[in-house]
Tab-separated table of C-alpha atoms in Angstrom:
chain	number	residue	atom	x	y	z
M	1	SER	CA	88.660	155.712	90.701
M	2	GLN	CA	89.393	157.910	87.730
M	3	ILE	CA	88.952	157.595	83.966
M	4	PHE	CA	91.657	159.145	81.819
M	5	ALA	CA	91.618	159.681	78.060
M	6	SER	CA	95.169	159.408	76.740
M	7	ASN	CA	97.310	157.876	74.010
M	8	SER	CA	95.587	154.649	73.014
M	9	ALA	CA	95.311	151.987	70.354
M	10	SER	CA	92.426	150.042	68.868
M	11	ASP	CA	91.887	147.116	66.552
M	12	VAL	CA	90.146	148.062	63.313
M	13	ASN	CA	88.784	145.346	61.037
M	14	VAL	CA	88.796	146.339	57.372
M	15	LYS	CA	87.975	143.825	54.620
M	16	GLY	CA	88.618	140.920	56.976
M	17	GLU	CA	92.047	142.160	58.102
M	18	THR	CA	92.688	143.436	61.619
M	19	LYS	CA	94.971	146.448	61.783
M	20	ARG	CA	96.330	148.254	64.809
M	21	GLU	CA	95.365	151.936	64.748
M	22	ASN	CA	97.034	154.431	67.101
M	23	TYR	CA	95.260	157.565	68.109
M	24	VAL	CA	95.516	160.343	70.663
M	25	THR	CA	92.491	161.677	72.511
M	26	THR	CA	91.728	164.818	74.467
M	27	SER	CA	93.508	164.980	77.815
M	28	LEU	CA	90.589	164.680	80.238
M	29	ALA	CA	90.195	163.202	83.689
M	30	ALA	CA	86.903	162.074	85.199
M	31	ARG	CA	85.749	160.422	88.420
M	32	VAL	CA	83.420	157.425	88.571
M	33	THR	CA	80.880	158.413	91.241
M	34	LYS	CA	78.699	155.304	91.137
M	35	VAL	CA	78.557	151.875	89.520
M	36	LEU	CA	74.920	151.217	88.689
M	37	PRO	CA	73.157	147.899	87.950
M	38	GLY	CA	73.764	146.487	84.491
M	39	GLY	CA	77.328	147.781	84.260
M	40	VAL	CA	76.263	151.439	83.916
M	41	LEU	CA	78.852	153.965	85.081
M	42	GLN	CA	77.925	157.350	86.496
M	43	VAL	CA	80.820	159.692	85.816
M	44	GLN	CA	81.613	163.209	87.003
M	45	GLY	CA	84.260	165.510	85.585
M	46	ALA	CA	86.201	168.595	86.579
M	47	ARG	CA	84.791	172.082	85.992
M	48	GLU	CA	87.460	173.045	83.490
M	49	ILE	CA	89.231	171.158	80.738
M	50	ARG	CA	92.749	172.252	79.938
M	51	VAL	CA	93.815	171.122	76.505
M	52	ASN	CA	97.078	170.970	74.646
M	53	GLU	CA	96.825	172.782	71.313
M	54	GLU	CA	99.430	170.470	69.792
M	55	THR	CA	97.501	167.293	70.552
M	56	GLU	CA	95.579	165.804	67.656
M	57	TYR	CA	93.326	162.803	67.467
M	58	MET	CA	91.520	160.858	64.795
M	59	VAL	CA	87.789	160.280	64.502
M	60	VAL	CA	86.761	157.453	62.187
M	61	SER	CA	83.357	157.425	60.509
M	62	GLY	CA	82.597	154.142	58.748
M	63	LEU	CA	80.551	154.002	55.573
M	64	ILE	CA	79.674	150.428	54.633
M	65	ARG	CA	78.424	149.670	51.123
M	66	SER	CA	78.108	146.167	49.731
M	67	LYS	CA	81.294	144.321	50.724
M	68	ASP	CA	83.572	147.341	50.871
M	69	VAL	CA	84.365	149.400	53.951
M	70	ALA	CA	85.419	153.008	53.450
M	71	ALA	CA	86.596	154.835	56.567
M	72	ASP	CA	86.691	158.617	56.366
M	73	ASN	CA	89.335	159.803	58.819
M	74	SER	CA	89.112	163.424	59.983
M	75	VAL	CA	92.166	164.839	61.730
M	76	LEU	CA	91.010	167.018	64.605
M	77	SER	CA	92.735	168.966	67.367
M	78	ASN	CA	91.820	169.663	70.980
M	79	GLN	CA	91.406	173.316	70.047
M	80	MET	CA	88.495	172.258	67.827
M	81	ALA	CA	86.989	170.211	70.644
M	82	GLU	CA	87.152	173.225	72.945
M	83	ALA	CA	85.362	175.331	70.318
M	84	SER	CA	82.448	172.890	70.167
M	85	ILE	CA	82.301	172.880	73.975
M	86	GLN	CA	82.134	176.660	74.218
M	87	TYR	CA	79.780	177.359	71.308
M	88	TYR	CA	77.339	174.446	71.519
M	89	GLY	CA	77.778	172.610	74.834
M	90	LYS	CA	77.801	175.779	76.898
M	91	GLY	CA	76.460	178.367	74.453
M	92	VAL	CA	73.384	176.489	73.179
M	93	LEU	CA	72.654	173.647	75.585
M	94	ALA	CA	73.790	175.653	78.623
M	95	LEU	CA	74.706	172.512	80.567
M	96	ARG	CA	75.046	172.910	84.327
M	97	GLU	CA	77.127	171.281	87.039
M	98	ASP	CA	74.010	169.701	88.560
M	99	ASP	CA	72.994	168.009	85.270
M	100	LEU	CA	73.070	164.254	84.789
M	101	CYS	CA	73.495	163.539	81.049
M	102	PHE	CA	72.587	160.385	79.137
M	103	SER	CA	73.390	159.862	75.443
M	104	ALA	CA	71.938	157.147	73.229
M	105	ALA	CA	74.867	157.691	70.847
M	106	LYS	CA	78.058	155.976	72.006
M	107	LEU	CA	81.389	157.679	72.692
M	108	PHE	CA	82.967	156.371	69.487
M	109	PHE	CA	80.662	158.628	67.436
M	110	ALA	CA	81.353	162.365	67.201
M	111	TYR	CA	77.815	163.115	68.437
M	112	GLY	CA	78.216	160.851	71.469
M	113	LEU	CA	81.753	162.086	72.184
M	114	GLY	CA	80.475	165.599	72.826
M	115	ASN	CA	77.244	164.497	74.497
M	116	ALA	CA	78.761	162.133	77.053
M	117	LEU	CA	82.346	163.313	77.439
M	118	THR	CA	83.531	166.772	76.494
M	119	PHE	CA	80.332	168.792	77.081
M	120	PRO	CA	79.223	167.501	80.490
M	121	LEU	CA	82.700	167.024	81.936
M	122	SER	CA	83.672	170.580	80.952
M	123	VAL	CA	81.080	171.984	83.394
M	124	GLY	CA	81.516	169.354	86.107
M	125	ALA	CA	78.265	167.551	85.266
M	126	SER	CA	77.741	163.801	85.626
M	127	VAL	CA	77.187	161.225	82.893
M	128	VAL	CA	75.433	157.862	82.655
M	129	LEU	CA	77.154	155.482	80.217
M	130	MET	CA	75.279	152.442	78.917
M	131	ALA	CA	76.915	149.537	77.085
M	132	GLU	CA	73.820	147.948	75.546
M	133	ARG	CA	71.900	149.047	72.452
M	134	PRO	CA	69.644	152.061	73.077
M	135	THR	CA	66.331	150.277	72.511
M	136	PRO	CA	63.201	152.017	73.833
M	137	GLN	CA	63.101	149.654	76.832
M	138	ALA	CA	66.815	150.135	77.658
M	139	THR	CA	66.429	153.909	77.351
M	140	PHE	CA	63.283	153.984	79.505
M	141	LYS	CA	65.118	152.019	82.192
M	142	ARG	CA	67.834	154.687	82.432
M	143	LEU	CA	65.404	157.606	82.192
M	144	THR	CA	63.312	156.292	85.082
M	145	GLU	CA	65.946	154.644	87.299
M	146	ASN	CA	68.925	156.994	86.862
M	147	GLN	CA	66.819	160.142	86.399
M	148	PRO	CA	69.022	162.065	83.923
M	149	THR	CA	68.128	165.715	83.355
M	150	VAL	CA	69.509	165.872	79.796
M	151	PHE	CA	68.986	163.199	77.122
M	152	TYR	CA	70.607	163.052	73.677
M	153	GLY	CA	68.955	160.941	70.994
M	154	ALA	CA	68.169	160.664	67.297
M	155	PRO	CA	64.841	161.050	65.455
M	156	THR	CA	64.374	157.327	64.878
M	157	GLY	CA	64.883	156.666	68.570
M	158	TYR	CA	62.433	159.353	69.646
M	159	GLY	CA	59.839	157.981	67.231
M	160	GLY	CA	60.319	154.438	68.518
M	161	MET	CA	59.948	155.534	72.127
M	162	LEU	CA	56.761	157.502	71.442
M	163	ALA	CA	55.256	154.446	69.728
M	164	SER	CA	56.136	152.096	72.594
M	165	PRO	CA	53.384	150.989	75.004
M	166	ASP	CA	56.018	151.211	77.769
M	167	LEU	CA	56.496	154.978	77.360
M	168	PRO	CA	56.910	156.338	80.912
M	169	ALA	CA	54.771	159.156	82.243
M	170	LYS	CA	56.155	162.650	82.692
M	171	SER	CA	56.116	162.155	86.455
M	172	GLN	CA	58.481	159.189	86.148
M	173	VAL	CA	61.361	161.136	84.583
M	174	ARG	CA	63.393	164.256	85.463
M	175	LEU	CA	64.151	165.551	81.962
M	176	ARG	CA	64.635	169.286	81.528
M	177	LEU	CA	66.188	169.210	78.052
M	178	CYS	CA	66.600	166.819	75.106
M	179	SER	CA	68.830	167.005	72.045
M	180	SER	CA	68.467	165.412	68.614
M	181	ALA	CA	70.878	165.065	65.691
M	182	GLY	CA	71.938	162.542	63.065
M	183	GLU	CA	68.899	163.264	60.899
M	184	ALA	CA	66.345	166.059	60.786
M	185	LEU	CA	63.668	165.719	63.449
M	186	PRO	CA	60.125	165.538	61.995
M	187	ARG	CA	57.821	168.222	63.378
M	188	ASP	CA	55.233	165.692	64.557
M	189	ILE	CA	57.737	163.760	66.688
M	190	GLY	CA	59.030	166.909	68.363
M	191	GLU	CA	55.575	168.227	69.137
M	192	ARG	CA	54.332	164.906	70.546
M	193	TRP	CA	57.420	164.490	72.724
M	194	THR	CA	57.012	167.973	74.192
M	195	ARG	CA	53.319	167.438	74.847
M	196	HIS	CA	54.061	164.205	76.689
M	197	PHE	CA	57.164	165.098	78.703
M	198	GLY	CA	56.882	168.886	78.866
M	199	CYS	CA	60.467	169.454	77.662
M	200	GLU	CA	61.811	170.578	74.297
M	201	ILE	CA	63.932	168.590	71.881
M	202	ILE	CA	66.724	170.829	70.599
M	203	ASP	CA	67.176	169.614	67.030
M	204	GLY	CA	70.415	170.408	65.227
M	205	ILE	CA	72.764	169.242	62.513
M	206	GLY	CA	76.436	168.481	62.897
M	207	SER	CA	79.038	166.246	61.300
M	208	THR	CA	82.255	164.430	62.089
M	209	GLU	CA	84.006	166.921	59.793
M	210	MET	CA	82.841	169.775	62.080
M	211	LEU	CA	83.130	167.588	65.220
M	212	HIS	CA	79.616	168.395	66.472
M	213	VAL	CA	76.507	170.544	65.949
M	214	PHE	CA	76.885	173.844	64.065
M	215	LEU	CA	73.247	174.629	63.161
M	216	SER	CA	70.591	174.258	65.830
M	217	ASN	CA	67.390	175.264	67.532
M	218	ARG	CA	67.800	176.770	70.997
M	219	PRO	CA	66.053	176.264	74.329
M	220	GLY	CA	63.059	178.601	74.354
M	221	ASP	CA	63.366	179.183	70.601
M	222	VAL	CA	62.386	175.869	69.019
M	223	ARG	CA	60.641	175.712	65.666
M	224	TYR	CA	59.891	172.067	65.070
M	225	GLY	CA	60.309	171.150	61.425
M	226	THR	CA	63.389	173.383	61.132
M	227	THR	CA	67.017	172.951	62.196
M	228	GLY	CA	67.068	176.425	63.693
M	229	LYS	CA	69.819	178.977	63.164
M	230	PRO	CA	73.644	178.889	63.038
M	231	VAL	CA	75.339	178.167	66.353
M	232	PRO	CA	77.233	181.310	67.473
M	233	GLY	CA	80.805	181.105	66.219
M	234	TYR	CA	79.768	179.474	62.924
M	235	GLU	CA	78.747	180.913	59.558
M	236	ILE	CA	76.390	179.203	57.107
M	237	GLU	CA	75.977	179.679	53.356
M	238	LEU	CA	73.589	178.072	50.886
M	239	ARG	CA	74.945	177.790	47.330
M	240	ASP	CA	73.129	176.929	44.121
M	241	GLU	CA	74.192	174.547	41.349
M	242	ASN	CA	76.493	177.265	39.928
M	243	HIS	CA	78.129	177.748	43.363
M	244	ALA	CA	76.545	181.198	43.748
M	245	VAL	CA	75.334	182.121	47.245
M	246	VAL	CA	71.561	181.767	47.599
M	247	THR	CA	70.009	185.024	48.787
M	248	HIS	CA	66.272	184.453	48.289
M	249	PRO	CA	64.162	182.839	51.031
M	250	ASN	CA	62.938	179.249	50.650
M	251	GLN	CA	65.327	178.398	47.805
M	252	ILE	CA	67.125	175.040	48.014
M	253	GLY	CA	70.893	175.189	48.157
M	254	ASP	CA	73.965	173.186	49.212
M	255	LEU	CA	74.916	173.822	52.834
M	256	TYR	CA	78.405	175.151	53.554
M	257	VAL	CA	79.716	175.903	57.044
M	258	LYS	CA	82.679	177.879	58.369
M	259	GLY	CA	83.817	177.558	61.960
M	260	PRO	CA	86.692	176.818	64.351
M	261	SER	CA	85.969	173.083	64.753
M	262	SER	CA	86.438	172.098	61.109
M	263	ALA	CA	88.702	169.158	60.322
M	264	LEU	CA	91.766	169.608	58.143
M	265	MET	CA	91.338	166.740	55.688
M	266	TYR	CA	90.282	163.157	55.097
M	267	TRP	CA	93.237	160.949	55.868
M	268	ASN	CA	94.795	159.611	52.660
M	269	ASN	CA	91.873	160.820	50.512
M	270	ARG	CA	93.035	163.873	48.581
M	271	GLU	CA	90.141	163.950	46.100
M	272	LYS	CA	87.413	163.941	48.723
M	273	SER	CA	89.365	166.372	50.901
M	274	ARG	CA	89.513	168.931	48.081
M	275	ASP	CA	85.796	168.555	47.389
M	276	THR	CA	84.747	168.912	51.049
M	277	PHE	CA	87.253	171.298	52.618
M	278	GLN	CA	87.254	174.421	50.437
M	279	GLY	CA	89.430	177.019	52.120
M	280	GLU	CA	87.684	178.162	55.296
M	281	TRP	CA	84.424	176.528	54.185
M	282	THR	CA	83.325	172.922	54.633
M	283	LYS	CA	80.769	171.394	52.274
M	284	SER	CA	78.313	169.414	54.399
M	285	GLY	CA	76.681	167.360	51.639
M	286	ASP	CA	73.197	168.490	52.725
M	287	LYS	CA	70.588	170.592	50.951
M	288	TYR	CA	68.670	173.202	52.919
M	289	THR	CA	66.337	176.160	52.578
M	290	ARG	CA	66.326	179.311	54.722
M	291	ASP	CA	63.086	181.181	55.447
M	292	ALA	CA	62.615	184.940	55.779
M	293	ASP	CA	63.193	184.718	59.557
M	294	GLY	CA	66.562	182.995	59.161
M	295	TYR	CA	65.501	179.469	60.162
M	296	TYR	CA	66.973	176.615	58.120
M	297	THR	CA	64.916	173.625	56.965
M	298	TYR	CA	66.429	170.334	55.863
M	299	ALA	CA	65.685	169.229	52.282
M	300	GLY	CA	67.823	166.064	52.089
M	301	ARG	CA	71.300	164.776	51.428
M	302	ASN	CA	72.734	165.699	48.038
M	303	ASP	CA	72.545	162.100	46.843
M	304	ASP	CA	69.005	161.679	48.234
M	305	MET	CA	67.390	164.609	46.384
M	306	LEU	CA	64.953	163.779	43.594
M	307	LYS	CA	63.869	165.654	40.505
M	308	VAL	CA	60.252	164.864	39.676
M	309	SER	CA	58.684	166.562	36.647
M	310	GLY	CA	61.794	168.754	36.492
M	311	ILE	CA	61.292	170.048	40.053
M	312	TYR	CA	63.378	169.178	43.122
M	313	VAL	CA	61.517	167.072	45.657
M	314	SER	CA	62.842	166.737	49.187
M	315	PRO	CA	62.505	163.111	50.310
M	316	PHE	CA	62.551	164.289	53.916
M	317	GLU	CA	59.498	166.481	53.320
M	318	VAL	CA	57.564	163.504	51.946
M	319	GLU	CA	58.784	161.238	54.757
M	320	ALA	CA	57.829	163.735	57.456
M	321	THR	CA	54.353	164.056	55.939
M	322	VAL	CA	53.790	160.297	55.749
M	323	MET	CA	54.926	159.963	59.375
M	324	GLN	CA	52.197	162.333	60.501
M	325	HIS	CA	49.707	159.541	59.813
M	326	PRO	CA	48.835	157.929	63.162
M	327	ALA	CA	49.408	154.395	61.801
M	328	VAL	CA	52.979	155.060	60.572
M	329	LEU	CA	56.099	154.432	62.668
M	330	GLU	CA	58.861	155.087	60.107
M	331	CYS	CA	59.186	156.058	56.462
M	332	ALA	CA	61.996	156.383	53.928
M	333	VAL	CA	61.583	157.828	50.432
M	334	VAL	CA	63.822	157.177	47.413
M	335	GLY	CA	63.555	157.570	43.651
M	336	LYS	CA	62.238	154.803	41.415
M	337	GLN	CA	61.938	154.677	37.627
M	338	ASP	CA	58.436	154.193	36.255
M	339	THR	CA	57.636	152.282	33.048
M	340	ASP	CA	58.510	155.363	30.985
M	341	GLY	CA	61.947	155.639	32.576
M	342	LEU	CA	60.981	158.719	34.617
M	343	ILE	CA	61.948	159.140	38.274
M	344	LYS	CA	59.072	159.078	40.747
M	345	THR	CA	59.006	158.861	44.529
M	346	LYS	CA	58.728	155.537	46.326
M	347	ALA	CA	57.953	155.269	50.049
M	348	PHE	CA	59.065	152.391	52.256
M	349	ILE	CA	56.773	152.385	55.287
M	350	VAL	CA	56.963	150.660	58.671
M	351	LEU	CA	53.589	150.567	60.434
M	352	LYS	CA	53.053	150.723	64.173
M	353	ALA	CA	52.197	147.452	65.874
M	354	GLY	CA	48.587	146.431	65.291
M	355	GLN	CA	47.981	149.110	62.634
M	356	SER	CA	46.953	148.675	59.006
M	357	LEU	CA	47.060	151.015	56.034
M	358	THR	CA	46.551	150.757	52.278
M	359	GLU	CA	48.542	152.334	49.473
M	360	ALA	CA	45.512	154.385	48.442
M	361	GLU	CA	45.140	155.749	51.969
M	362	VAL	CA	48.781	156.798	52.071
M	363	LYS	CA	48.570	158.585	48.726
M	364	ALA	CA	45.368	160.385	49.688
M	365	PHE	CA	46.883	161.479	53.012
M	366	VAL	CA	50.001	162.950	51.380
M	367	LYS	CA	47.963	164.737	48.691
M	368	GLU	CA	46.046	166.513	51.446
M	369	HIS	CA	49.260	168.012	52.823
M	370	LEU	CA	51.659	168.435	49.874
M	371	ALA	CA	51.624	169.494	46.230
M	372	PRO	CA	50.232	166.681	44.040
M	373	TYR	CA	53.521	165.957	42.230
M	374	LYS	CA	55.201	165.102	45.564
M	375	TYR	CA	53.016	162.186	46.636
M	376	PRO	CA	54.707	158.743	46.454
M	377	ARG	CA	53.711	156.889	43.266
M	378	PHE	CA	55.066	153.634	44.679
M	379	ILE	CA	54.615	152.306	48.202
M	380	GLU	CA	56.059	149.252	49.931
M	381	PHE	CA	55.222	148.227	53.479
M	382	VAL	CA	58.230	146.696	55.256
M	383	SER	CA	58.918	145.333	58.731
M	384	GLU	CA	62.016	147.484	59.243
M	385	LEU	CA	64.320	149.972	57.512
M	386	PRO	CA	68.104	149.537	57.115
M	387	LYS	CA	69.964	151.752	59.584
M	388	THR	CA	73.473	152.653	60.694
M	389	ALA	CA	74.699	151.984	64.220
M	390	THR	CA	73.606	155.514	65.165
M	391	GLY	CA	70.065	154.995	63.863
M	392	LYS	CA	70.349	156.867	60.565
M	393	ILE	CA	68.260	155.363	57.791
M	394	GLN	CA	70.472	153.961	55.005
M	395	ARG	CA	68.544	155.157	51.970
M	396	PHE	CA	71.357	154.091	49.665
M	397	ARG	CA	70.558	150.476	50.539
M	398	LEU	CA	66.960	151.035	49.478
M	399	ARG	CA	68.169	152.608	46.220
M	400	GLU	CA	70.426	149.604	45.628
M	401	LYS	CA	67.467	147.323	46.254
M	402	GLU	CA	65.408	149.182	43.645
M	403	ALA	CA	68.274	149.216	41.141
M	404	ALA	CA	68.628	145.450	41.536
M	405	GLY	CA	64.901	144.968	41.017
M	406	LEU	CA	64.477	143.189	44.377
């Protein structure tokens, strides 16, 4: 049988009302080569994808806050999809016809769309699609039974798998390459994964606005703790608070990207469109630094950055440091006002099963690795962190919790 992507419609539930949304997808054809246990489909595509430049489709990214649902709709064309295939799928990942790809991110996310549809099918590779949630156990089952050669995940997922007692041995899998996006990959997670499985995690950053990854490490040139260098075909600029281009190494700036896969606008949102899409440049909403060798390091989302004692503090840097402690599974850092009304860092920490840790031990550990003003003044141990469907930590929910005094 064959799977075709064509003109379609879907039901979208917004504020309790169901609306019919029409959309057009890339014209692709694929062949189901095997139906695996658990309703998993193994799919193989043609070597080349011919696209119609006039076809456009809509990718919806949902942002849920309190009781309101805001859907940011980016209008994209097949020409943009082809650019991401050529520059990242083929240019960076170098996917092959004999690869079997498995993505934890689903097809309805921009990351999963490239991972499990356009990239592998463009080179004639095969894909394993899984309907259930990508828990460590569900992922291990596919890695060991279906034997994919390429796996796409997110940092939270990689961390959860490494902490699981069911982690398979290297001899049980056939991985040659892994990819990570959605959030910056902590150095410790990348290094431990490579030591265990013997394959690299290619960490990168992308967005729905740019369709897929535009800044990334490369196979054979991975610097864990960084997001690598611009994907060929894309240009990156860091700009300061006065919108001037940052030229000095290791200076924090707003990340702007220019490339052929940029969206045109947010549907029916003129104000946000003008703020994000600035001529040929797209404002990503992330803060980064660039070192003397040209590698970019994530500092945080614009609304996540903290100023402590008048100095910018990257919450990601603090989180990554806390997660180096062997008892810590996950960590999220936000700002919290102290009794004097000053902003200090607060860490929400999820411990690994059977582990214990005190606030004093956490503070002492961070002080050993970072400047003293960066250590978290407040610490709360929690059973889990709020996340999106793709596994991104929802720090805004933690900020709302603090603001409400909960």
